[in-house]
PDB file of C-alpha atoms in Angstrom:
ATOM      1  CA  MET A  30      23.793 105.261  16.387  1.00  0.00           C
ATOM      2  CA  ASN A  31      20.129 104.499  15.995  1.00  0.00           C
ATOM      3  CA  LEU A  32      20.352 105.256  12.288  1.00  0.00           C
ATOM      4  CA  GLN A  33      23.148 102.795  11.944  1.00  0.00           C
ATOM      5  CA  ILE A  34      21.169  99.991  13.578  1.00  0.00           C
ATOM      6  CA  ARG A  35      18.211 100.693  11.404  1.00  0.00           C
ATOM      7  CA  TYR A  36      20.412 100.567   8.361  1.00  0.00           C
ATOM      8  CA  TYR A  37      21.731  97.122   9.325  1.00  0.00           C
ATOM      9  CA  ILE A  38      18.229  95.852   9.955  1.00  0.00           C
ATOM     10  CA  ILE A  39      17.070  97.003   6.523  1.00  0.00           C
ATOM     11  CA  VAL A  40      20.035  95.314   4.845  1.00  0.00           C
ATOM     12  CA  VAL A  41      19.380  91.995   6.671  1.00  0.00           C
ATOM     13  CA  LEU A  42      15.722  92.047   5.740  1.00  0.00           C
ATOM     14  CA  PHE A  43      16.566  92.745   2.125  1.00  0.00           C
ATOM     15  CA  LEU A  44      19.033  89.878   1.949  1.00  0.00           C
ATOM     16  CA  THR A  45      16.551  87.556   3.611  1.00  0.00           C
ATOM     17  CA  LEU A  46      13.927  88.447   1.044  1.00  0.00           C
ATOM     18  CA  ILE A  47      16.323  87.747  -1.796  1.00  0.00           C
ATOM     19  CA  TYR A  48      17.231  84.355  -0.282  1.00  0.00           C
ATOM     20  CA  LEU A  49      13.595  83.303   0.102  1.00  0.00           C
ATOM     21  CA  LYS A  50      12.857  84.274  -3.485  1.00  0.00           C
ATOM     22  CA  TYR A  51      15.769  82.170  -4.684  1.00  0.00           C
ATOM     23  CA  GLU A  52      14.737  79.088  -2.640  1.00  0.00           C
ATOM     24  CA  ASN A  53      11.197  79.385  -3.921  1.00  0.00           C
ATOM     25  CA  PHE A  54      12.457  79.531  -7.485  1.00  0.00           C
ATOM     26  CA  CYS A  55      14.625  76.366  -6.987  1.00  0.00           C
ATOM     27  CA  ASP A  56      11.803  74.406  -5.378  1.00  0.00           C
ATOM     28  CA  LYS A  57       9.505  75.317  -8.211  1.00  0.00           C
ATOM     29  CA  LYS A  58      12.006  74.045 -10.742  1.00  0.00           C
ATOM     30  CA  LYS A  59      12.389  70.779  -8.800  1.00  0.00           C
ATOM     31  CA  ILE A  60       8.649  70.330  -8.615  1.00  0.00           C
ATOM     32  CA  GLU A  61       8.301  70.946 -12.332  1.00  0.00           C
ATOM     33  CA  MET A  62      11.041  68.443 -13.045  1.00  0.00           C
ATOM     34  CA  MET A  63       9.556  65.769 -10.690  1.00  0.00           C
ATOM     35  CA  SER A  64       6.117  66.125 -12.226  1.00  0.00           C
ATOM     36  CA  ASN A  65       7.339  63.987 -15.151  1.00  0.00           C
ATOM     37  CA  THR A  66       6.789  60.214 -14.448  1.00  0.00           C
ATOM     38  CA  ASP A  67       9.860  59.060 -16.345  1.00  0.00           C
ATOM     39  CA  THR A  68      11.986  61.530 -14.414  1.00  0.00           C
ATOM     40  CA  ILE A  69      10.627  60.188 -11.126  1.00  0.00           C
ATOM     41  CA  ILE A  70      11.374  56.570 -12.157  1.00  0.00           C
ATOM     42  CA  ASN A  71      14.870  57.533 -13.259  1.00  0.00           C
ATOM     43  CA  GLN A  72      15.540  59.269  -9.979  1.00  0.00           C
ATOM     44  CA  LEU A  73      14.244  56.283  -8.007  1.00  0.00           C
ATOM     45  CA  ASP A  74      16.248  53.849 -10.153  1.00  0.00           C
ATOM     46  CA  LYS A  75      19.411  55.740  -9.318  1.00  0.00           C
ATOM     47  CA  LYS A  76      18.796  55.189  -5.634  1.00  0.00           C
ATOM     48  CA  TYR A  77      17.028  51.805  -5.444  1.00  0.00           C
ATOM     49  CA  GLY A  78      18.442  50.038  -8.494  1.00  0.00           C
ATOM     50  CA  ASN A  79      16.317  47.039  -9.625  1.00  0.00           C
ATOM     51  CA  ASP A  80      13.974  47.085  -6.637  1.00  0.00           C
ATOM     52  CA  ILE A  81      11.378  49.110  -8.577  1.00  0.00           C
ATOM     53  CA  GLN A  82      11.229  46.500 -11.345  1.00  0.00           C
ATOM     54  CA  SER A  83      10.808  43.726  -8.754  1.00  0.00           C
ATOM     55  CA  ILE A  84       7.906  45.605  -7.191  1.00  0.00           C
ATOM     56  CA  ARG A  85       6.271  45.963 -10.600  1.00  0.00           C
ATOM     57  CA  LYS A  86       6.454  42.166 -11.111  1.00  0.00           C
ATOM     58  CA  LEU A  87       4.786  41.407  -7.785  1.00  0.00           C
ATOM     59  CA  SER A  88       1.324  41.740  -9.303  1.00  0.00           C
ATOM     60  CA  GLN A  89       2.202  39.238 -12.027  1.00  0.00           C
ATOM     61  CA  ILE A  90       3.544  36.781  -9.464  1.00  0.00           C
ATOM     62  CA  VAL A  91       0.370  37.082  -7.389  1.00  0.00           C
ATOM     63  CA  LEU A  92      -1.776  36.324 -10.447  1.00  0.00           C
ATOM     64  CA  LYS A  93       0.254  33.219 -11.221  1.00  0.00           C
ATOM     65  CA  LEU A  94       0.077  32.002  -7.633  1.00  0.00           C
ATOM     66  CA  GLN A  95      -3.700  32.423  -7.715  1.00  0.00           C
ATOM     67  CA  GLY A  96      -3.940  30.730 -11.119  1.00  0.00           C
ATOM     68  CA  LYS A  97      -5.447  33.856 -12.716  1.00  0.00           C
ATOM     69  CA  ASP A  98      -2.810  34.611 -15.313  1.00  0.00           C
ATOM     70  CA  ASN A  99      -4.822  34.860 -18.538  1.00  0.00           C
ATOM     71  CA  GLN A 100      -1.691  34.720 -20.638  1.00  0.00           C
ATOM     72  CA  ASP A 101      -0.809  31.289 -19.241  1.00  0.00           C
ATOM     73  CA  LYS A 102      -3.628  28.902 -20.131  1.00  0.00           C
ATOM     74  CA  LYS A 103      -2.130  26.044 -18.114  1.00  0.00           C
ATOM     75  CA  ASN A 104      -1.858  28.186 -14.979  1.00  0.00           C
ATOM     76  CA  THR A 105       1.639  26.853 -14.437  1.00  0.00           C
ATOM     77  CA  LEU A 106       3.982  28.390 -11.899  1.00  0.00           C
ATOM     78  CA  THR A 107       7.615  27.712 -12.750  1.00  0.00           C
ATOM     79  CA  ILE A 108      10.168  28.028  -9.975  1.00  0.00           C
ATOM     80  CA  PRO A 109      13.689  28.031 -11.458  1.00  0.00           C
ATOM     81  CA  TYR A 110      15.430  27.417  -8.123  1.00  0.00           C
ATOM     82  CA  ASN A 111      15.398  24.773  -5.399  1.00  0.00           C
ATOM     83  CA  VAL A 112      12.533  24.995  -2.914  1.00  0.00           C
ATOM     84  CA  ARG A 113      12.962  24.095   0.750  1.00  0.00           C
ATOM     85  CA  ILE A 114       9.894  23.739   2.972  1.00  0.00           C
ATOM     86  CA  GLU A 115      10.614  23.346   6.672  1.00  0.00           C
ATOM     87  CA  GLY A 116       6.956  22.970   7.651  1.00  0.00           C
ATOM     88  CA  ASN A 117       4.256  20.577   6.424  1.00  0.00           C
ATOM     89  CA  LEU A 118       3.165  20.551   2.793  1.00  0.00           C
ATOM     90  CA  THR A 119      -0.462  19.604   2.071  1.00  0.00           C
ATOM     91  CA  LEU A 120      -1.473  18.906  -1.520  1.00  0.00           C
ATOM     92  CA  GLU A 121      -5.192  19.329  -2.123  1.00  0.00           C
ATOM     93  CA  GLY A 122      -4.886  18.712  -5.848  1.00  0.00           C
ATOM     94  CA  THR A 123      -3.317  15.781  -7.682  1.00  0.00           C
ATOM     95  CA  LEU A 124       0.382  15.023  -7.790  1.00  0.00           C
ATOM     96  CA  ALA A 125       1.694  14.210 -11.259  1.00  0.00           C
ATOM     97  CA  TYR A 126       3.366  10.917 -10.329  1.00  0.00           C
ATOM     98  CA  LEU A 127       1.089   9.908  -7.425  1.00  0.00           C
ATOM     99  CA  PRO A 128      -2.607  10.564  -8.207  1.00  0.00           C
ATOM    100  CA  LYS A 129      -5.531  10.379  -5.830  1.00  0.00           C
ATOM    101  CA  GLY A 130      -6.422   6.772  -4.990  1.00  0.00           C
ATOM    102  CA  SER A 131      -2.834   5.470  -5.120  1.00  0.00           C
ATOM    103  CA  ILE A 132      -2.166   2.750  -2.517  1.00  0.00           C
ATOM    104  CA  ILE A 133       1.295   2.116  -1.059  1.00  0.00           C
ATOM    105  CA  GLU A 134       2.814   0.161   1.834  1.00  0.00           C
ATOM    106  CA  PHE A 135       3.752   2.218   4.907  1.00  0.00           C
ATOM    107  CA  THR A 136       5.859   1.297   7.949  1.00  0.00           C
ATOM    108  CA  GLY A 137       3.989   3.532  10.406  1.00  0.00           C
ATOM    109  CA  LYS A 138       0.708   3.063  12.271  1.00  0.00           C
ATOM    110  CA  VAL A 139      -0.597   6.617  11.693  1.00  0.00           C
ATOM    111  CA  ALA A 140      -1.170   7.830   8.121  1.00  0.00           C
ATOM    112  CA  PRO A 141       0.774  10.982   7.140  1.00  0.00           C
ATOM    113  CA  ILE A 142      -0.980  14.191   6.088  1.00  0.00           C
ATOM    114  CA  GLY A 143      -2.791  13.733   2.782  1.00  0.00           C
ATOM    115  CA  TRP A 144      -3.158   9.966   3.249  1.00  0.00           C
ATOM    116  CA  ASN A 145      -5.731   7.619   4.799  1.00  0.00           C
ATOM    117  CA  ILE A 146      -5.280   4.153   6.320  1.00  0.00           C
ATOM    118  CA  CYS A 147      -6.914   1.438   4.198  1.00  0.00           C
ATOM    119  CA  ASP A 148      -9.327   0.255   6.896  1.00  0.00           C
ATOM    120  CA  GLY A 149     -12.632   0.996   5.150  1.00  0.00           C
ATOM    121  CA  THR A 150     -13.218   4.237   7.063  1.00  0.00           C
ATOM    122  CA  LYS A 151     -12.581   7.946   6.642  1.00  0.00           C
ATOM    123  CA  ASP A 152     -12.581  10.352   9.589  1.00  0.00           C
ATOM    124  CA  GLY A 153     -14.049   7.584  11.751  1.00  0.00           C
ATOM    125  CA  LYS A 154     -16.956   6.843   9.391  1.00  0.00           C
ATOM    126  CA  ILE A 155     -17.446   3.950   6.956  1.00  0.00           C
ATOM    127  CA  ASP A 156     -16.411   5.011   3.459  1.00  0.00           C
ATOM    128  CA  LYS A 157     -16.821   2.615   0.512  1.00  0.00           C
ATOM    129  CA  SER A 158     -14.268   4.556  -1.510  1.00  0.00           C
ATOM    130  CA  ILE A 159     -11.540   3.378   0.886  1.00  0.00           C
ATOM    131  CA  PRO A 160     -10.840  -0.389   0.772  1.00  0.00           C
ATOM    132  CA  ASP A 161     -10.326  -2.391   3.951  1.00  0.00           C
ATOM    133  CA  LEU A 162      -6.974  -4.093   3.326  1.00  0.00           C
ATOM    134  CA  ARG A 163      -6.269  -5.214   6.883  1.00  0.00           C
ATOM    135  CA  GLU A 164      -5.079  -8.869   6.924  1.00  0.00           C
ATOM    136  CA  ARG A 165      -5.363  -9.042   3.128  1.00  0.00           C
ATOM    137  CA  PHE A 166      -3.152  -9.646   0.111  1.00  0.00           C
ATOM    138  CA  ILE A 167      -3.677  -7.695  -3.117  1.00  0.00           C
ATOM    139  CA  VAL A 168      -4.394  -9.582  -6.361  1.00  0.00           C
ATOM    140  CA  GLY A 169      -3.844  -8.015  -9.773  1.00  0.00           C
ATOM    141  CA  TYR A 170      -6.865  -7.164 -11.931  1.00  0.00           C
ATOM    142  CA  LYS A 171      -7.651  -9.391 -14.925  1.00  0.00           C
ATOM    143  CA  SER A 172     -10.709  -9.326 -17.139  1.00  0.00           C
ATOM    144  CA  LYS A 173     -12.657 -12.541 -17.825  1.00  0.00           C
ATOM    145  CA  SER A 174     -11.677 -14.049 -14.481  1.00  0.00           C
ATOM    146  CA  GLU A 175     -12.815 -13.921 -10.875  1.00  0.00           C
ATOM    147  CA  TYR A 176     -10.489 -10.904 -10.502  1.00  0.00           C
ATOM    148  CA  ASN A 177     -12.364  -8.843 -13.112  1.00  0.00           C
ATOM    149  CA  LYS A 178     -13.771  -6.211 -10.746  1.00  0.00           C
ATOM    150  CA  ILE A 179     -11.922  -3.705  -8.573  1.00  0.00           C
ATOM    151  CA  GLY A 180     -12.940  -4.379  -4.976  1.00  0.00           C
ATOM    152  CA  ASN A 181     -13.655  -8.117  -5.265  1.00  0.00           C
ATOM    153  CA  THR A 182     -12.626 -10.094  -2.174  1.00  0.00           C
ATOM    154  CA  GLY A 183     -12.116 -13.761  -1.359  1.00  0.00           C
ATOM    155  CA  GLY A 184      -9.925 -16.364   0.309  1.00  0.00           C
ATOM    156  CA  THR A 185      -9.583 -17.571   3.914  1.00  0.00           C
ATOM    157  CA  ASN A 186      -6.780 -17.638   6.472  1.00  0.00           C
ATOM    158  CA  VAL A 187      -7.051 -21.422   7.015  1.00  0.00           C
ATOM    159  CA  GLN A 188      -8.371 -24.254   4.861  1.00  0.00           C
ATOM    160  CA  LYS A 189      -9.913 -27.688   5.496  1.00  0.00           C
ATOM    161  CA  ILE A 190      -9.629 -30.519   2.973  1.00  0.00           C
ATOM    162  CA  THR A 191     -12.984 -32.109   2.103  1.00  0.00           C
ATOM    163  CA  ILE A 192     -13.928 -35.021  -0.155  1.00  0.00           C
ATOM    164  CA  ASP A 193     -14.275 -32.503  -2.990  1.00  0.00           C
ATOM    165  CA  ASN A 194     -10.591 -31.566  -2.673  1.00  0.00           C
ATOM    166  CA  ILE A 195      -9.309 -35.160  -2.974  1.00  0.00           C
ATOM    167  CA  PRO A 196      -8.388 -36.335  -6.486  1.00  0.00           C
ATOM    168  CA  SER A 197     -10.607 -39.045  -7.966  1.00  0.00           C
ATOM    169  CA  HIS A 198      -9.294 -42.547  -7.068  1.00  0.00           C
ATOM    170  CA  SER A 199     -10.412 -46.092  -6.113  1.00  0.00           C
ATOM    171  CA  HIS A 200      -9.503 -48.906  -3.702  1.00  0.00           C
ATOM    172  CA  THR A 201      -9.474 -52.442  -5.217  1.00  0.00           C
ATOM    173  CA  ILE A 202      -9.370 -55.972  -3.771  1.00  0.00           C
ATOM    174  CA  LYS A 203      -8.026 -58.593  -6.187  1.00  0.00           C
ATOM    175  CA  ILE A 204     -10.305 -61.523  -7.139  1.00  0.00           C
ATOM    176  CA  ASP A 205      -8.456 -64.779  -7.965  1.00  0.00           C
ATOM    177  CA  GLY A 206      -9.826 -67.817  -9.849  1.00  0.00           C
ATOM    178  CA  GLU A 207     -10.169 -71.403  -8.592  1.00  0.00           C
ATOM    179  CA  HIS A 208      -7.104 -72.251  -6.549  1.00  0.00           C
ATOM    180  CA  THR A 209      -5.757 -74.125  -3.550  1.00  0.00           C
ATOM    181  CA  HIS A 210      -3.715 -73.167  -0.497  1.00  0.00           C
ATOM    182  CA  ASN A 211      -0.862 -75.453   0.605  1.00  0.00           C
ATOM    183  CA  ILE A 212      -0.119 -76.327   4.229  1.00  0.00           C
ATOM    184  CA  SER A 213       3.262 -77.622   5.376  1.00  0.00           C
ATOM    185  CA  LEU A 214       3.140 -80.333   8.089  1.00  0.00           C
ATOM    186  CA  GLY A 215       5.998 -81.192  10.430  1.00  0.00           C
ATOM    187  CA  ARG A 216       6.861 -84.686  11.791  1.00  0.00           C
ATOM    188  CA  TYR A 217       5.154 -85.663  15.034  1.00  0.00           C
ATOM    189  CA  LYS A 218       3.800 -88.701  17.012  1.00  0.00           C
ATOM    190  CA  ASP A 219       0.707 -89.227  19.172  1.00  0.00           C
ATOM    191  CA  ARG A 220      -0.855 -92.023  21.224  1.00  0.00           C
ATOM    192  CA  ARG A 221      -4.268 -93.464  20.589  1.00  0.00           C
ATOM    193  CA  GLY A 222      -6.192 -93.761  23.818  1.00  0.00           C
ATOM    194  CA  SER A 223      -9.774 -93.565  24.956  1.00  0.00           C
ATOM    195  CA  ILE A 224     -11.961 -90.513  24.822  1.00  0.00           C
ATOM    196  CA  ASN A 225     -11.551 -89.974  28.530  1.00  0.00           C
ATOM    197  CA  ASN A 226      -7.784 -90.468  28.454  1.00  0.00           C
ATOM    198  CA  PRO A 227      -6.383 -89.994  24.941  1.00  0.00           C
ATOM    199  CA  TRP A 228      -2.765 -90.163  26.053  1.00  0.00           C
ATOM    200  CA  LYS A 229      -2.978 -93.625  27.465  1.00  0.00           C
ATOM    201  CA  GLY A 230      -3.204 -96.459  24.957  1.00  0.00           C
ATOM    202  CA  ASN A 231      -1.282 -99.244  23.314  1.00  0.00           C
ATOM    203  CA  SER A 232      -1.257 -97.976  19.690  1.00  0.00           C
ATOM    204  CA  ARG A 233       0.628 -95.047  18.254  1.00  0.00           C
ATOM    205  CA  ARG A 234       0.357 -92.930  15.037  1.00  0.00           C
ATOM    206  CA  THR A 235       3.302 -91.319  13.369  1.00  0.00           C
ATOM    207  CA  ILE A 236       3.203 -88.523  10.718  1.00  0.00           C
ATOM    208  CA  ASN A 237       6.466 -88.056   8.920  1.00  0.00           C
ATOM    209  CA  GLY A 238       5.623 -84.577   7.571  1.00  0.00           C
ATOM    210  CA  GLY A 239       5.014 -83.294   4.042  1.00  0.00           C
ATOM    211  CA  THR A 240       2.607 -80.953   2.265  1.00  0.00           C
ATOM    212  CA  GLU A 241      -1.166 -81.031   2.276  1.00  0.00           C
ATOM    213  CA  TYR A 242      -3.556 -78.930   0.105  1.00  0.00           C
ATOM    214  CA  THR A 243      -6.994 -77.407   0.639  1.00  0.00           C
ATOM    215  CA  LYS A 244      -9.834 -78.381  -1.627  1.00  0.00           C
ATOM    216  CA  TYR A 245     -10.840 -76.259  -4.634  1.00  0.00           C
ATOM    217  CA  ALA A 246     -13.577 -73.734  -3.824  1.00  0.00           C
ATOM    218  CA  GLY A 247     -14.113 -72.221  -7.303  1.00  0.00           C
ATOM    219  CA  ASN A 248     -14.042 -68.504  -8.178  1.00  0.00           C
ATOM    220  CA  HIS A 249     -14.652 -66.317  -5.138  1.00  0.00           C
ATOM    221  CA  SER A 250     -13.838 -62.856  -3.703  1.00  0.00           C
ATOM    222  CA  HIS A 251     -12.667 -61.384  -0.444  1.00  0.00           C
ATOM    223  CA  GLY A 252     -14.437 -58.365   1.072  1.00  0.00           C
ATOM    224  CA  GLY A 253     -13.003 -55.664   3.332  1.00  0.00           C
ATOM    225  CA  ASN A 254     -13.301 -52.097   4.623  1.00  0.00           C
ATOM    226  CA  VAL A 255     -10.905 -49.108   4.386  1.00  0.00           C
ATOM    227  CA  VAL A 256     -10.196 -47.813   7.890  1.00  0.00           C
ATOM    228  CA  LYS A 257     -10.710 -44.053   8.444  1.00  0.00           C
ATOM    229  CA  THR A 258      -7.760 -41.933   9.544  1.00  0.00           C
ATOM    230  CA  GLY A 259      -6.943 -38.209  10.150  1.00  0.00           C
ATOM    231  CA  ASP A 260      -8.532 -35.581  12.457  1.00  0.00           C
ATOM    232  CA  ASN A 261      -9.710 -32.810  10.025  1.00  0.00           C
ATOM    233  CA  THR A 262      -7.199 -30.248  11.354  1.00  0.00           C
ATOM    234  CA  PRO A 263      -7.244 -27.001   9.258  1.00  0.00           C
ATOM    235  CA  TYR A 264      -3.970 -26.016   7.592  1.00  0.00           C
ATOM    236  CA  ASP A 265      -2.450 -22.626   6.729  1.00  0.00           C
ATOM    237  CA  ASN A 266      -1.473 -22.231   3.066  1.00  0.00           C
ATOM    238  CA  ARG A 267      -0.054 -18.668   3.293  1.00  0.00           C
ATOM    239  CA  PRO A 268       3.547 -17.985   2.213  1.00  0.00           C
ATOM    240  CA  PRO A 269       5.992 -16.280   4.628  1.00  0.00           C
ATOM    241  CA  TYR A 270       4.849 -12.685   5.197  1.00  0.00           C
ATOM    242  CA  TYR A 271       5.931  -9.301   6.579  1.00  0.00           C
ATOM    243  CA  VAL A 272       3.333  -6.918   8.044  1.00  0.00           C
ATOM    244  CA  LEU A 273       3.035  -3.328   6.725  1.00  0.00           C
ATOM    245  CA  MET A 274       0.243  -0.738   6.697  1.00  0.00           C
ATOM    246  CA  TYR A 275      -1.589   0.006   3.442  1.00  0.00           C
ATOM    247  CA  ILE A 276      -2.387   3.715   2.976  1.00  0.00           C
ATOM    248  CA  ILE A 277      -4.316   5.465   0.183  1.00  0.00           C
ATOM    249  CA  LYS A 278      -3.768   8.955  -1.266  1.00  0.00           C
ATOM    250  CA  LYS A 279      -6.693  11.266  -0.502  1.00  0.00           C
TER     251      LYS A 279
END
């Protein structure tokens, strides 16, 4: 009985040894096969499809995003699909159709990101590069005129008319030659009395009416003054307006 058990043990050990030798031989073949790079890529392609190629292109995409692609002199990143950005987008460079320094009208009171209110300040400090357009109209540039420099200002909200604003004119008084003035007399009666009582007397005088004339006085003139009028109230010459906020691209 003991011999039989020993025999079985020897057989099991022998079979186990053969199995281990075989597994070792298979693993060695697999390792030799996987040591080839192309074989590894082919095996990975079978399982992961095009993912490997996408991973290889990641480095090229990173270079383009960083503007370090030597093959592309313009450092241009082309996105063939639509782009949706749910958060804020801040442009530190220039925008092709809206360059730095562009001024537009805005309906809000707070400038959006990337813009500055045209109030002559930047970050709370006076900045000459930002115009103060509060309560101002914009006039187009023109050389050889008073609008020949960007940043020129002028004009007032109200205006007073002075003697310099009135067109040249004169006031005349007509001078006539030697002439007379006629006087029409009506018909009336009076009594001739004494100095103390002119209405008591025996004689009467009757004037039947007619026309009498003044004597000639020769050439002469009549003087006079023009009376002042008005109260110098200023007037507003602005057209109808609508208020908006001017903002400038940073």
